[in-house]
mmCIF file with all atom_site columns, C-alpha atoms in Angstrom:
data_model
loop_
_atom_site.group_PDB
_atom_site.id
_atom_site.type_symbol
_atom_site.label_atom_id
_atom_site.label_alt_id
_atom_site.label_comp_id
_atom_site.label_asym_id
_atom_site.label_entity_id
_atom_site.label_seq_id
_atom_site.pdbx_PDB_ins_code
_atom_site.Cartn_x
_atom_site.Cartn_y
_atom_site.Cartn_z
_atom_site.occupancy
_atom_site.B_iso_or_equiv
_atom_site.pdbx_formal_charge
_atom_site.auth_seq_id
_atom_site.auth_comp_id
_atom_site.auth_asym_id
_atom_site.auth_atom_id
_atom_site.pdbx_PDB_model_num
ATOM 1   C CA . UNK N 1 1   ? -34.365 -18.529 -9.704  1.00 43.00 ? 16  UNK N CA 1
ATOM 2   C CA . UNK N 1 2   ? -32.559 -15.217 -10.396 1.00 43.00 ? 17  UNK N CA 1
ATOM 3   C CA . UNK N 1 3   ? -34.085 -13.698 -7.248  1.00 37.00 ? 18  UNK N CA 1
ATOM 4   C CA . UNK N 1 4   ? -32.991 -16.703 -5.208  1.00 37.00 ? 19  UNK N CA 1
ATOM 5   C CA . UNK N 1 5   ? -29.461 -16.418 -6.605  1.00 40.00 ? 20  UNK N CA 1
ATOM 6   C CA . UNK N 1 6   ? -29.277 -12.709 -5.716  1.00 35.00 ? 21  UNK N CA 1
ATOM 7   C CA . UNK N 1 7   ? -30.531 -13.409 -2.184  1.00 35.00 ? 22  UNK N CA 1
ATOM 8   C CA . UNK N 1 8   ? -27.921 -16.156 -1.775  1.00 39.00 ? 23  UNK N CA 1
ATOM 9   C CA . UNK N 1 9   ? -25.135 -13.825 -2.837  1.00 34.00 ? 24  UNK N CA 1
ATOM 10  C CA . UNK N 1 10  ? -26.358 -11.114 -0.450  1.00 39.00 ? 25  UNK N CA 1
ATOM 11  C CA . UNK N 1 11  ? -26.488 -13.605 2.427   1.00 34.00 ? 26  UNK N CA 1
ATOM 12  C CA . UNK N 1 12  ? -22.962 -14.794 1.642   1.00 37.00 ? 27  UNK N CA 1
ATOM 13  C CA . UNK N 1 13  ? -21.648 -11.202 1.608   1.00 35.00 ? 28  UNK N CA 1
ATOM 14  C CA . UNK N 1 14  ? -23.321 -10.490 4.960   1.00 37.00 ? 29  UNK N CA 1
ATOM 15  C CA . UNK N 1 15  ? -21.803 -13.596 6.520   1.00 34.00 ? 30  UNK N CA 1
ATOM 16  C CA . UNK N 1 16  ? -18.352 -12.732 5.198   1.00 38.00 ? 31  UNK N CA 1
ATOM 17  C CA . UNK N 1 17  ? -18.589 -9.176  6.470   1.00 43.00 ? 32  UNK N CA 1
ATOM 18  C CA . UNK N 1 18  ? -19.735 -10.293 9.919   1.00 39.00 ? 33  UNK N CA 1
ATOM 19  C CA . UNK N 1 19  ? -16.889 -12.813 10.134  1.00 37.00 ? 34  UNK N CA 1
ATOM 20  C CA . UNK N 1 20  ? -14.179 -10.532 8.778   1.00 39.00 ? 35  UNK N CA 1
ATOM 21  C CA . UNK N 1 21  ? -13.114 -8.962  12.101  1.00 41.00 ? 36  UNK N CA 1
ATOM 22  C CA . UNK N 1 22  ? -12.430 -12.447 13.487  1.00 33.00 ? 37  UNK N CA 1
ATOM 23  C CA . UNK N 1 23  ? -10.582 -13.469 10.324  1.00 35.00 ? 38  UNK N CA 1
ATOM 24  C CA . UNK N 1 24  ? -8.540  -10.277 10.373  1.00 39.00 ? 39  UNK N CA 1
ATOM 25  C CA . UNK N 1 25  ? -7.672  -10.935 14.008  1.00 40.00 ? 40  UNK N CA 1
ATOM 26  C CA . UNK N 1 26  ? -6.500  -14.428 13.106  1.00 33.00 ? 41  UNK N CA 1
ATOM 27  C CA . UNK N 1 27  ? -4.335  -13.091 10.281  1.00 45.00 ? 42  UNK N CA 1
ATOM 28  C CA . UNK N 1 28  ? -2.867  -10.274 12.356  1.00 55.00 ? 43  UNK N CA 1
ATOM 29  C CA . UNK N 1 29  ? -1.936  -12.247 15.450  1.00 67.00 ? 44  UNK N CA 1
ATOM 30  C CA . UNK N 1 30  ? 1.823   -12.303 15.961  1.00 81.00 ? 45  UNK N CA 1
ATOM 31  C CA . UNK N 1 31  ? 3.562   -15.699 15.735  1.00 93.00 ? 46  UNK N CA 1
ATOM 32  C CA . UNK N 1 32  ? 3.963   -17.711 18.926  1.00 94.00 ? 47  UNK N CA 1
ATOM 33  C CA . UNK N 1 33  ? 7.699   -17.033 19.110  1.00 96.00 ? 48  UNK N CA 1
ATOM 34  C CA . UNK N 1 34  ? 6.886   -13.357 19.794  1.00 96.00 ? 49  UNK N CA 1
ATOM 35  C CA . UNK N 1 35  ? 5.615   -14.547 23.211  1.00 92.00 ? 50  UNK N CA 1
ATOM 36  C CA . UNK N 1 36  ? 2.658   -12.146 23.275  1.00 93.00 ? 51  UNK N CA 1
ATOM 37  C CA . UNK N 1 37  ? 4.786   -9.078  22.470  1.00 95.00 ? 52  UNK N CA 1
ATOM 38  C CA . UNK N 1 38  ? 4.001   -6.791  19.552  1.00 96.00 ? 53  UNK N CA 1
ATOM 39  C CA . UNK N 1 39  ? 5.939   -7.838  16.438  1.00 97.00 ? 54  UNK N CA 1
ATOM 40  C CA . UNK N 1 40  ? 6.181   -6.590  12.867  1.00 97.00 ? 55  UNK N CA 1
ATOM 41  C CA . UNK N 1 41  ? 3.596   -8.219  10.599  1.00 96.00 ? 56  UNK N CA 1
ATOM 42  C CA . UNK N 1 42  ? 4.634   -10.533 7.801   1.00 97.00 ? 57  UNK N CA 1
ATOM 43  C CA . UNK N 1 43  ? 3.334   -13.177 5.416   1.00 97.00 ? 58  UNK N CA 1
ATOM 44  C CA . UNK N 1 44  ? 5.185   -16.427 4.809   1.00 97.00 ? 59  UNK N CA 1
ATOM 45  C CA . UNK N 1 45  ? 5.434   -16.832 1.032   1.00 97.00 ? 60  UNK N CA 1
ATOM 46  C CA . UNK N 1 46  ? 7.466   -20.033 1.107   1.00 97.00 ? 61  UNK N CA 1
ATOM 47  C CA . UNK N 1 47  ? 8.735   -22.365 3.809   1.00 97.00 ? 62  UNK N CA 1
ATOM 48  C CA . UNK N 1 48  ? 11.418  -25.031 3.406   1.00 96.00 ? 63  UNK N CA 1
ATOM 49  C CA . UNK N 1 49  ? 11.323  -27.011 6.642   1.00 95.00 ? 64  UNK N CA 1
ATOM 50  C CA . UNK N 1 50  ? 14.564  -26.923 8.575   1.00 94.00 ? 65  UNK N CA 1
ATOM 51  C CA . UNK N 1 51  ? 16.159  -24.533 6.099   1.00 97.00 ? 66  UNK N CA 1
ATOM 52  C CA . UNK N 1 52  ? 14.519  -21.154 5.533   1.00 98.00 ? 67  UNK N CA 1
ATOM 53  C CA . UNK N 1 53  ? 11.368  -19.078 4.971   1.00 97.00 ? 68  UNK N CA 1
ATOM 54  C CA . UNK N 1 54  ? 10.592  -16.384 2.438   1.00 98.00 ? 69  UNK N CA 1
ATOM 55  C CA . UNK N 1 55  ? 8.674   -13.608 4.220   1.00 98.00 ? 70  UNK N CA 1
ATOM 56  C CA . UNK N 1 56  ? 6.966   -10.438 3.044   1.00 98.00 ? 71  UNK N CA 1
ATOM 57  C CA . UNK N 1 57  ? 7.064   -7.772  5.770   1.00 98.00 ? 72  UNK N CA 1
ATOM 58  C CA . UNK N 1 58  ? 4.664   -4.848  5.961   1.00 97.00 ? 73  UNK N CA 1
ATOM 59  C CA . UNK N 1 59  ? 5.980   -1.287  6.319   1.00 97.00 ? 74  UNK N CA 1
ATOM 60  C CA . UNK N 1 60  ? 6.999   -0.659  9.930   1.00 97.00 ? 75  UNK N CA 1
ATOM 61  C CA . UNK N 1 61  ? 8.653   1.795   12.291  1.00 97.00 ? 76  UNK N CA 1
ATOM 62  C CA . UNK N 1 62  ? 11.691  1.206   14.497  1.00 98.00 ? 77  UNK N CA 1
ATOM 63  C CA . UNK N 1 63  ? 13.851  3.040   17.022  1.00 98.00 ? 78  UNK N CA 1
ATOM 64  C CA . UNK N 1 64  ? 17.538  2.499   16.335  1.00 98.00 ? 79  UNK N CA 1
ATOM 65  C CA . UNK N 1 65  ? 21.098  3.247   17.335  1.00 98.00 ? 80  UNK N CA 1
ATOM 66  C CA . UNK N 1 66  ? 24.464  2.143   15.980  1.00 98.00 ? 81  UNK N CA 1
ATOM 67  C CA . UNK N 1 67  ? 28.038  1.479   16.978  1.00 97.00 ? 82  UNK N CA 1
ATOM 68  C CA . UNK N 1 68  ? 31.182  0.579   15.104  1.00 96.00 ? 83  UNK N CA 1
ATOM 69  C CA . UNK N 1 69  ? 33.693  -1.892  16.487  1.00 95.00 ? 84  UNK N CA 1
ATOM 70  C CA . UNK N 1 70  ? 35.287  -5.301  16.360  1.00 93.00 ? 85  UNK N CA 1
ATOM 71  C CA . UNK N 1 71  ? 33.530  -6.768  19.410  1.00 94.00 ? 86  UNK N CA 1
ATOM 72  C CA . UNK N 1 72  ? 29.944  -7.830  18.651  1.00 95.00 ? 87  UNK N CA 1
ATOM 73  C CA . UNK N 1 73  ? 29.059  -8.300  22.336  1.00 94.00 ? 88  UNK N CA 1
ATOM 74  C CA . UNK N 1 74  ? 30.369  -4.900  23.372  1.00 96.00 ? 89  UNK N CA 1
ATOM 75  C CA . UNK N 1 75  ? 28.546  -3.114  20.548  1.00 96.00 ? 90  UNK N CA 1
ATOM 76  C CA . UNK N 1 76  ? 25.332  -5.016  21.362  1.00 96.00 ? 91  UNK N CA 1
ATOM 77  C CA . UNK N 1 77  ? 25.476  -4.079  25.049  1.00 96.00 ? 92  UNK N CA 1
ATOM 78  C CA . UNK N 1 78  ? 26.088  -0.397  24.234  1.00 97.00 ? 93  UNK N CA 1
ATOM 79  C CA . UNK N 1 79  ? 23.294  -0.274  21.691  1.00 98.00 ? 94  UNK N CA 1
ATOM 80  C CA . UNK N 1 80  ? 20.824  -2.189  23.851  1.00 97.00 ? 95  UNK N CA 1
ATOM 81  C CA . UNK N 1 81  ? 21.420  0.133   26.803  1.00 98.00 ? 96  UNK N CA 1
ATOM 82  C CA . UNK N 1 82  ? 20.642  3.190   24.667  1.00 98.00 ? 97  UNK N CA 1
ATOM 83  C CA . UNK N 1 83  ? 17.431  1.698   23.297  1.00 98.00 ? 98  UNK N CA 1
ATOM 84  C CA . UNK N 1 84  ? 16.338  0.386   26.689  1.00 98.00 ? 99  UNK N CA 1
ATOM 85  C CA . UNK N 1 85  ? 16.801  3.886   28.116  1.00 98.00 ? 100 UNK N CA 1
ATOM 86  C CA . UNK N 1 86  ? 14.559  5.213   25.347  1.00 98.00 ? 101 UNK N CA 1
ATOM 87  C CA . UNK N 1 87  ? 11.689  2.842   26.144  1.00 98.00 ? 102 UNK N CA 1
ATOM 88  C CA . UNK N 1 88  ? 12.262  3.433   29.882  1.00 98.00 ? 103 UNK N CA 1
ATOM 89  C CA . UNK N 1 89  ? 11.404  7.121   29.519  1.00 98.00 ? 104 UNK N CA 1
ATOM 90  C CA . UNK N 1 90  ? 14.404  8.813   27.939  1.00 98.00 ? 105 UNK N CA 1
ATOM 91  C CA . UNK N 1 91  ? 12.194  10.333  25.258  1.00 98.00 ? 106 UNK N CA 1
ATOM 92  C CA . UNK N 1 92  ? 10.360  13.588  24.548  1.00 98.00 ? 107 UNK N CA 1
ATOM 93  C CA . UNK N 1 93  ? 7.211   12.350  26.324  1.00 97.00 ? 108 UNK N CA 1
ATOM 94  C CA . UNK N 1 94  ? 9.092   11.070  29.364  1.00 98.00 ? 109 UNK N CA 1
ATOM 95  C CA . UNK N 1 95  ? 6.969   7.919   29.189  1.00 96.00 ? 110 UNK N CA 1
ATOM 96  C CA . UNK N 1 96  ? 7.729   4.222   29.326  1.00 97.00 ? 111 UNK N CA 1
ATOM 97  C CA . UNK N 1 97  ? 7.081   2.202   26.179  1.00 97.00 ? 112 UNK N CA 1
ATOM 98  C CA . UNK N 1 98  ? 6.312   -1.522  26.162  1.00 96.00 ? 113 UNK N CA 1
ATOM 99  C CA . UNK N 1 99  ? 9.036   -3.882  24.999  1.00 97.00 ? 114 UNK N CA 1
ATOM 100 C CA . UNK N 1 100 ? 8.459   -5.451  21.587  1.00 97.00 ? 115 UNK N CA 1
ATOM 101 C CA . UNK N 1 101 ? 10.103  -8.200  19.560  1.00 97.00 ? 116 UNK N CA 1
ATOM 102 C CA . UNK N 1 102 ? 12.381  -8.898  17.885  1.00 98.00 ? 117 UNK N CA 1
ATOM 103 C CA . UNK N 1 103 ? 15.552  -7.032  18.724  1.00 98.00 ? 118 UNK N CA 1
ATOM 104 C CA . UNK N 1 104 ? 17.238  -6.816  15.341  1.00 98.00 ? 119 UNK N CA 1
ATOM 105 C CA . UNK N 1 105 ? 20.833  -5.937  14.467  1.00 98.00 ? 120 UNK N CA 1
ATOM 106 C CA . UNK N 1 106 ? 21.870  -4.857  11.004  1.00 98.00 ? 121 UNK N CA 1
ATOM 107 C CA . UNK N 1 107 ? 25.476  -5.948  10.524  1.00 98.00 ? 122 UNK N CA 1
ATOM 108 C CA . UNK N 1 108 ? 27.687  -4.389  7.874   1.00 98.00 ? 123 UNK N CA 1
ATOM 109 C CA . UNK N 1 109 ? 30.830  -6.530  8.083   1.00 95.00 ? 124 UNK N CA 1
ATOM 110 C CA . UNK N 1 110 ? 34.237  -4.901  7.999   1.00 93.00 ? 125 UNK N CA 1
ATOM 111 C CA . UNK N 1 111 ? 36.619  -5.716  5.130   1.00 89.00 ? 126 UNK N CA 1
ATOM 112 C CA . UNK N 1 112 ? 38.604  -8.121  7.316   1.00 82.00 ? 127 UNK N CA 1
ATOM 113 C CA . UNK N 1 113 ? 38.546  -10.013 10.656  1.00 77.00 ? 128 UNK N CA 1
ATOM 114 C CA . UNK N 1 114 ? 40.543  -7.289  12.450  1.00 81.00 ? 129 UNK N CA 1
ATOM 115 C CA . UNK N 1 115 ? 38.497  -4.440  10.928  1.00 89.00 ? 130 UNK N CA 1
ATOM 116 C CA . UNK N 1 116 ? 35.552  -2.598  12.446  1.00 95.00 ? 131 UNK N CA 1
ATOM 117 C CA . UNK N 1 117 ? 32.033  -3.675  11.534  1.00 96.00 ? 132 UNK N CA 1
ATOM 118 C CA . UNK N 1 118 ? 28.957  -1.480  11.833  1.00 98.00 ? 133 UNK N CA 1
ATOM 119 C CA . UNK N 1 119 ? 26.150  -2.671  14.124  1.00 98.00 ? 134 UNK N CA 1
ATOM 120 C CA . UNK N 1 120 ? 22.730  -0.983  14.046  1.00 98.00 ? 135 UNK N CA 1
ATOM 121 C CA . UNK N 1 121 ? 20.328  -2.298  16.695  1.00 98.00 ? 136 UNK N CA 1
ATOM 122 C CA . UNK N 1 122 ? 16.591  -1.610  16.464  1.00 98.00 ? 137 UNK N CA 1
ATOM 123 C CA . UNK N 1 123 ? 13.441  -2.136  18.543  1.00 98.00 ? 138 UNK N CA 1
ATOM 124 C CA . UNK N 1 124 ? 10.095  -2.403  16.738  1.00 98.00 ? 139 UNK N CA 1
ATOM 125 C CA . UNK N 1 125 ? 7.796   0.578   17.439  1.00 97.00 ? 140 UNK N CA 1
ATOM 126 C CA . UNK N 1 126 ? 4.021   0.115   17.537  1.00 95.00 ? 141 UNK N CA 1
ATOM 127 C CA . UNK N 1 127 ? 2.835   3.737   17.849  1.00 84.00 ? 142 UNK N CA 1
ATOM 128 C CA . UNK N 1 128 ? 2.153   5.825   14.739  1.00 86.00 ? 143 UNK N CA 1
ATOM 129 C CA . UNK N 1 129 ? 3.699   8.913   16.344  1.00 92.00 ? 144 UNK N CA 1
ATOM 130 C CA . UNK N 1 130 ? 6.259   7.642   18.864  1.00 96.00 ? 145 UNK N CA 1
ATOM 131 C CA . UNK N 1 131 ? 8.033   10.131  21.145  1.00 97.00 ? 146 UNK N CA 1
ATOM 132 C CA . UNK N 1 132 ? 11.321  11.559  19.916  1.00 97.00 ? 147 UNK N CA 1
ATOM 133 C CA . UNK N 1 133 ? 14.495  10.167  21.513  1.00 98.00 ? 148 UNK N CA 1
ATOM 134 C CA . UNK N 1 134 ? 16.359  12.636  23.702  1.00 98.00 ? 149 UNK N CA 1
ATOM 135 C CA . UNK N 1 135 ? 19.656  10.811  23.197  1.00 98.00 ? 150 UNK N CA 1
ATOM 136 C CA . UNK N 1 136 ? 21.289  12.157  20.020  1.00 98.00 ? 151 UNK N CA 1
ATOM 137 C CA . UNK N 1 137 ? 22.625  8.663   19.255  1.00 98.00 ? 152 UNK N CA 1
ATOM 138 C CA . UNK N 1 138 ? 19.118  7.186   19.106  1.00 98.00 ? 153 UNK N CA 1
ATOM 139 C CA . UNK N 1 139 ? 16.819  7.804   16.137  1.00 98.00 ? 154 UNK N CA 1
ATOM 140 C CA . UNK N 1 140 ? 13.477  6.750   14.687  1.00 98.00 ? 155 UNK N CA 1
ATOM 141 C CA . UNK N 1 141 ? 13.370  5.199   11.244  1.00 97.00 ? 156 UNK N CA 1
ATOM 142 C CA . UNK N 1 142 ? 10.722  3.770   8.971   1.00 97.00 ? 157 UNK N CA 1
ATOM 143 C CA . UNK N 1 143 ? 11.172  0.511   7.091   1.00 97.00 ? 158 UNK N CA 1
ATOM 144 C CA . UNK N 1 144 ? 9.241   0.209   3.819   1.00 97.00 ? 159 UNK N CA 1
ATOM 145 C CA . UNK N 1 145 ? 7.708   -3.163  3.052   1.00 98.00 ? 160 UNK N CA 1
ATOM 146 C CA . UNK N 1 146 ? 10.400  -5.681  2.231   1.00 98.00 ? 161 UNK N CA 1
ATOM 147 C CA . UNK N 1 147 ? 10.992  -9.340  1.441   1.00 98.00 ? 162 UNK N CA 1
ATOM 148 C CA . UNK N 1 148 ? 13.386  -11.353 3.596   1.00 98.00 ? 163 UNK N CA 1
ATOM 149 C CA . UNK N 1 149 ? 14.943  -14.802 3.450   1.00 98.00 ? 164 UNK N CA 1
ATOM 150 C CA . UNK N 1 150 ? 14.924  -16.017 7.023   1.00 98.00 ? 165 UNK N CA 1
ATOM 151 C CA . UNK N 1 151 ? 16.647  -18.866 8.836   1.00 98.00 ? 166 UNK N CA 1
ATOM 152 C CA . UNK N 1 152 ? 15.365  -19.715 12.335  1.00 97.00 ? 167 UNK N CA 1
ATOM 153 C CA . UNK N 1 153 ? 17.398  -21.586 14.939  1.00 96.00 ? 168 UNK N CA 1
ATOM 154 C CA . UNK N 1 154 ? 17.745  -22.136 18.683  1.00 94.00 ? 169 UNK N CA 1
ATOM 155 C CA . UNK N 1 155 ? 20.604  -21.602 21.076  1.00 91.00 ? 170 UNK N CA 1
ATOM 156 C CA . UNK N 1 156 ? 21.511  -19.377 23.989  1.00 86.00 ? 171 UNK N CA 1
ATOM 157 C CA . UNK N 1 157 ? 25.107  -18.210 23.537  1.00 72.00 ? 172 UNK N CA 1
ATOM 158 C CA . UNK N 1 158 ? 24.310  -15.288 21.263  1.00 73.00 ? 173 UNK N CA 1
ATOM 159 C CA . UNK N 1 159 ? 26.806  -12.782 22.691  1.00 81.00 ? 174 UNK N CA 1
ATOM 160 C CA . UNK N 1 160 ? 29.402  -14.050 20.254  1.00 90.00 ? 175 UNK N CA 1
ATOM 161 C CA . UNK N 1 161 ? 28.947  -13.303 16.573  1.00 92.00 ? 176 UNK N CA 1
ATOM 162 C CA . UNK N 1 162 ? 30.106  -16.817 15.646  1.00 93.00 ? 177 UNK N CA 1
ATOM 163 C CA . UNK N 1 163 ? 26.709  -18.590 15.955  1.00 94.00 ? 178 UNK N CA 1
ATOM 164 C CA . UNK N 1 164 ? 25.108  -15.876 13.805  1.00 95.00 ? 179 UNK N CA 1
ATOM 165 C CA . UNK N 1 165 ? 27.834  -16.213 11.160  1.00 95.00 ? 180 UNK N CA 1
ATOM 166 C CA . UNK N 1 166 ? 27.418  -19.993 11.158  1.00 96.00 ? 181 UNK N CA 1
ATOM 167 C CA . UNK N 1 167 ? 23.671  -19.733 10.531  1.00 97.00 ? 182 UNK N CA 1
ATOM 168 C CA . UNK N 1 168 ? 24.159  -16.989 7.933   1.00 97.00 ? 183 UNK N CA 1
ATOM 169 C CA . UNK N 1 169 ? 26.508  -19.335 6.070   1.00 97.00 ? 184 UNK N CA 1
ATOM 170 C CA . UNK N 1 170 ? 23.889  -22.088 6.232   1.00 97.00 ? 185 UNK N CA 1
ATOM 171 C CA . UNK N 1 171 ? 21.224  -19.738 4.861   1.00 98.00 ? 186 UNK N CA 1
ATOM 172 C CA . UNK N 1 172 ? 23.567  -18.665 2.060   1.00 97.00 ? 187 UNK N CA 1
ATOM 173 C CA . UNK N 1 173 ? 24.170  -22.312 1.140   1.00 97.00 ? 188 UNK N CA 1
ATOM 174 C CA . UNK N 1 174 ? 20.464  -23.183 1.258   1.00 96.00 ? 189 UNK N CA 1
ATOM 175 C CA . UNK N 1 175 ? 19.582  -20.284 -1.042  1.00 96.00 ? 190 UNK N CA 1
ATOM 176 C CA . UNK N 1 176 ? 22.498  -21.272 -3.310  1.00 90.00 ? 191 UNK N CA 1
ATOM 177 C CA . UNK N 1 177 ? 21.921  -18.638 -5.989  1.00 85.00 ? 192 UNK N CA 1
ATOM 178 C CA . UNK N 1 178 ? 18.163  -19.250 -6.121  1.00 90.00 ? 193 UNK N CA 1
ATOM 179 C CA . UNK N 1 179 ? 17.299  -15.750 -4.898  1.00 93.00 ? 194 UNK N CA 1
ATOM 180 C CA . UNK N 1 180 ? 18.901  -12.330 -5.217  1.00 96.00 ? 195 UNK N CA 1
ATOM 181 C CA . UNK N 1 181 ? 19.595  -10.539 -1.938  1.00 97.00 ? 196 UNK N CA 1
ATOM 182 C CA . UNK N 1 182 ? 21.787  -7.738  -0.611  1.00 97.00 ? 197 UNK N CA 1
ATOM 183 C CA . UNK N 1 183 ? 25.212  -9.130  0.260   1.00 96.00 ? 198 UNK N CA 1
ATOM 184 C CA . UNK N 1 184 ? 26.548  -5.918  1.852   1.00 97.00 ? 199 UNK N CA 1
ATOM 185 C CA . UNK N 1 185 ? 24.747  -6.564  5.139   1.00 98.00 ? 200 UNK N CA 1
ATOM 186 C CA . UNK N 1 186 ? 22.453  -8.957  6.979   1.00 98.00 ? 201 UNK N CA 1
ATOM 187 C CA . UNK N 1 187 ? 20.246  -8.891  10.085  1.00 98.00 ? 202 UNK N CA 1
ATOM 188 C CA . UNK N 1 188 ? 20.156  -10.905 13.267  1.00 97.00 ? 203 UNK N CA 1
ATOM 189 C CA . UNK N 1 189 ? 16.867  -11.123 15.159  1.00 97.00 ? 204 UNK N CA 1
ATOM 190 C CA . UNK N 1 190 ? 16.405  -12.232 18.769  1.00 96.00 ? 205 UNK N CA 1
ATOM 191 C CA . UNK N 1 191 ? 13.004  -12.819 20.345  1.00 97.00 ? 206 UNK N CA 1
ATOM 192 C CA . UNK N 1 192 ? 13.791  -13.885 23.900  1.00 94.00 ? 207 UNK N CA 1
ATOM 193 C CA . UNK N 1 193 ? 14.734  -12.355 27.216  1.00 90.00 ? 208 UNK N CA 1
ATOM 194 C CA . UNK N 1 194 ? 18.316  -13.110 28.334  1.00 85.00 ? 209 UNK N CA 1
ATOM 195 C CA . UNK N 1 195 ? 16.739  -14.871 31.332  1.00 87.00 ? 210 UNK N CA 1
ATOM 196 C CA . UNK N 1 196 ? 15.170  -17.526 29.102  1.00 89.00 ? 211 UNK N CA 1
ATOM 197 C CA . UNK N 1 197 ? 17.546  -20.466 28.796  1.00 88.00 ? 212 UNK N CA 1
ATOM 198 C CA . UNK N 1 198 ? 15.665  -23.113 26.788  1.00 90.00 ? 213 UNK N CA 1
ATOM 199 C CA . UNK N 1 199 ? 13.624  -23.104 23.561  1.00 91.00 ? 214 UNK N CA 1
ATOM 200 C CA . UNK N 1 200 ? 14.953  -19.782 22.372  1.00 94.00 ? 215 UNK N CA 1
ATOM 201 C CA . UNK N 1 201 ? 14.110  -18.421 18.921  1.00 96.00 ? 216 UNK N CA 1
ATOM 202 C CA . UNK N 1 202 ? 16.772  -16.662 16.857  1.00 96.00 ? 217 UNK N CA 1
ATOM 203 C CA . UNK N 1 203 ? 16.790  -15.658 13.214  1.00 98.00 ? 218 UNK N CA 1
ATOM 204 C CA . UNK N 1 204 ? 19.120  -14.449 10.464  1.00 98.00 ? 219 UNK N CA 1
ATOM 205 C CA . UNK N 1 205 ? 17.618  -12.296 7.695   1.00 98.00 ? 220 UNK N CA 1
ATOM 206 C CA . UNK N 1 206 ? 18.894  -11.651 4.176   1.00 98.00 ? 221 UNK N CA 1
ATOM 207 C CA . UNK N 1 207 ? 17.014  -8.797  2.488   1.00 98.00 ? 222 UNK N CA 1
ATOM 208 C CA . UNK N 1 208 ? 15.813  -9.341  -1.073  1.00 98.00 ? 223 UNK N CA 1
ATOM 209 C CA . UNK N 1 209 ? 16.942  -6.944  -3.768  1.00 94.00 ? 224 UNK N CA 1
#
């Protein structure tokens, strides 16, 4: 009986090992809202339907740039143009880099409605050793693993900051003191091309402390 038990365990280990590449592939596939683009990997720790998710993100690398100003749309256009130039070949290798998702913006709000806010836009980078930006206003940065409280929502008119603020307020109310997160800044995340009109996927992230 002991021999049979040992053989059974060995067979089970072999089956698990042979299946593991498939299982790993299933676990590592990006979510459907990434639309086949490379995305940062995360685990969903908790999901409250229609309200928010708690996600654990793996360490990742990003290419970023920032602008200060009052106009969210103007800062976004400036920052996007710099990053798009980087992936279009304005880098030390002179090579094009595939677009990824999401486009995230770290927003540090100004002290008042007529005061400048700081907007840092980032594209996710897949390569371990990405080429260096040649634009001095563009830089590479690593994100350590982090936990985020995420609210997802649809909508197209994202050039104004108002829809993002509205959803950030909703997320704040849903969390309602349940979790501790950094209140000095928050992130917006967009997953869709500007040419896509319907069924868009947008997110607001609060970063856990």
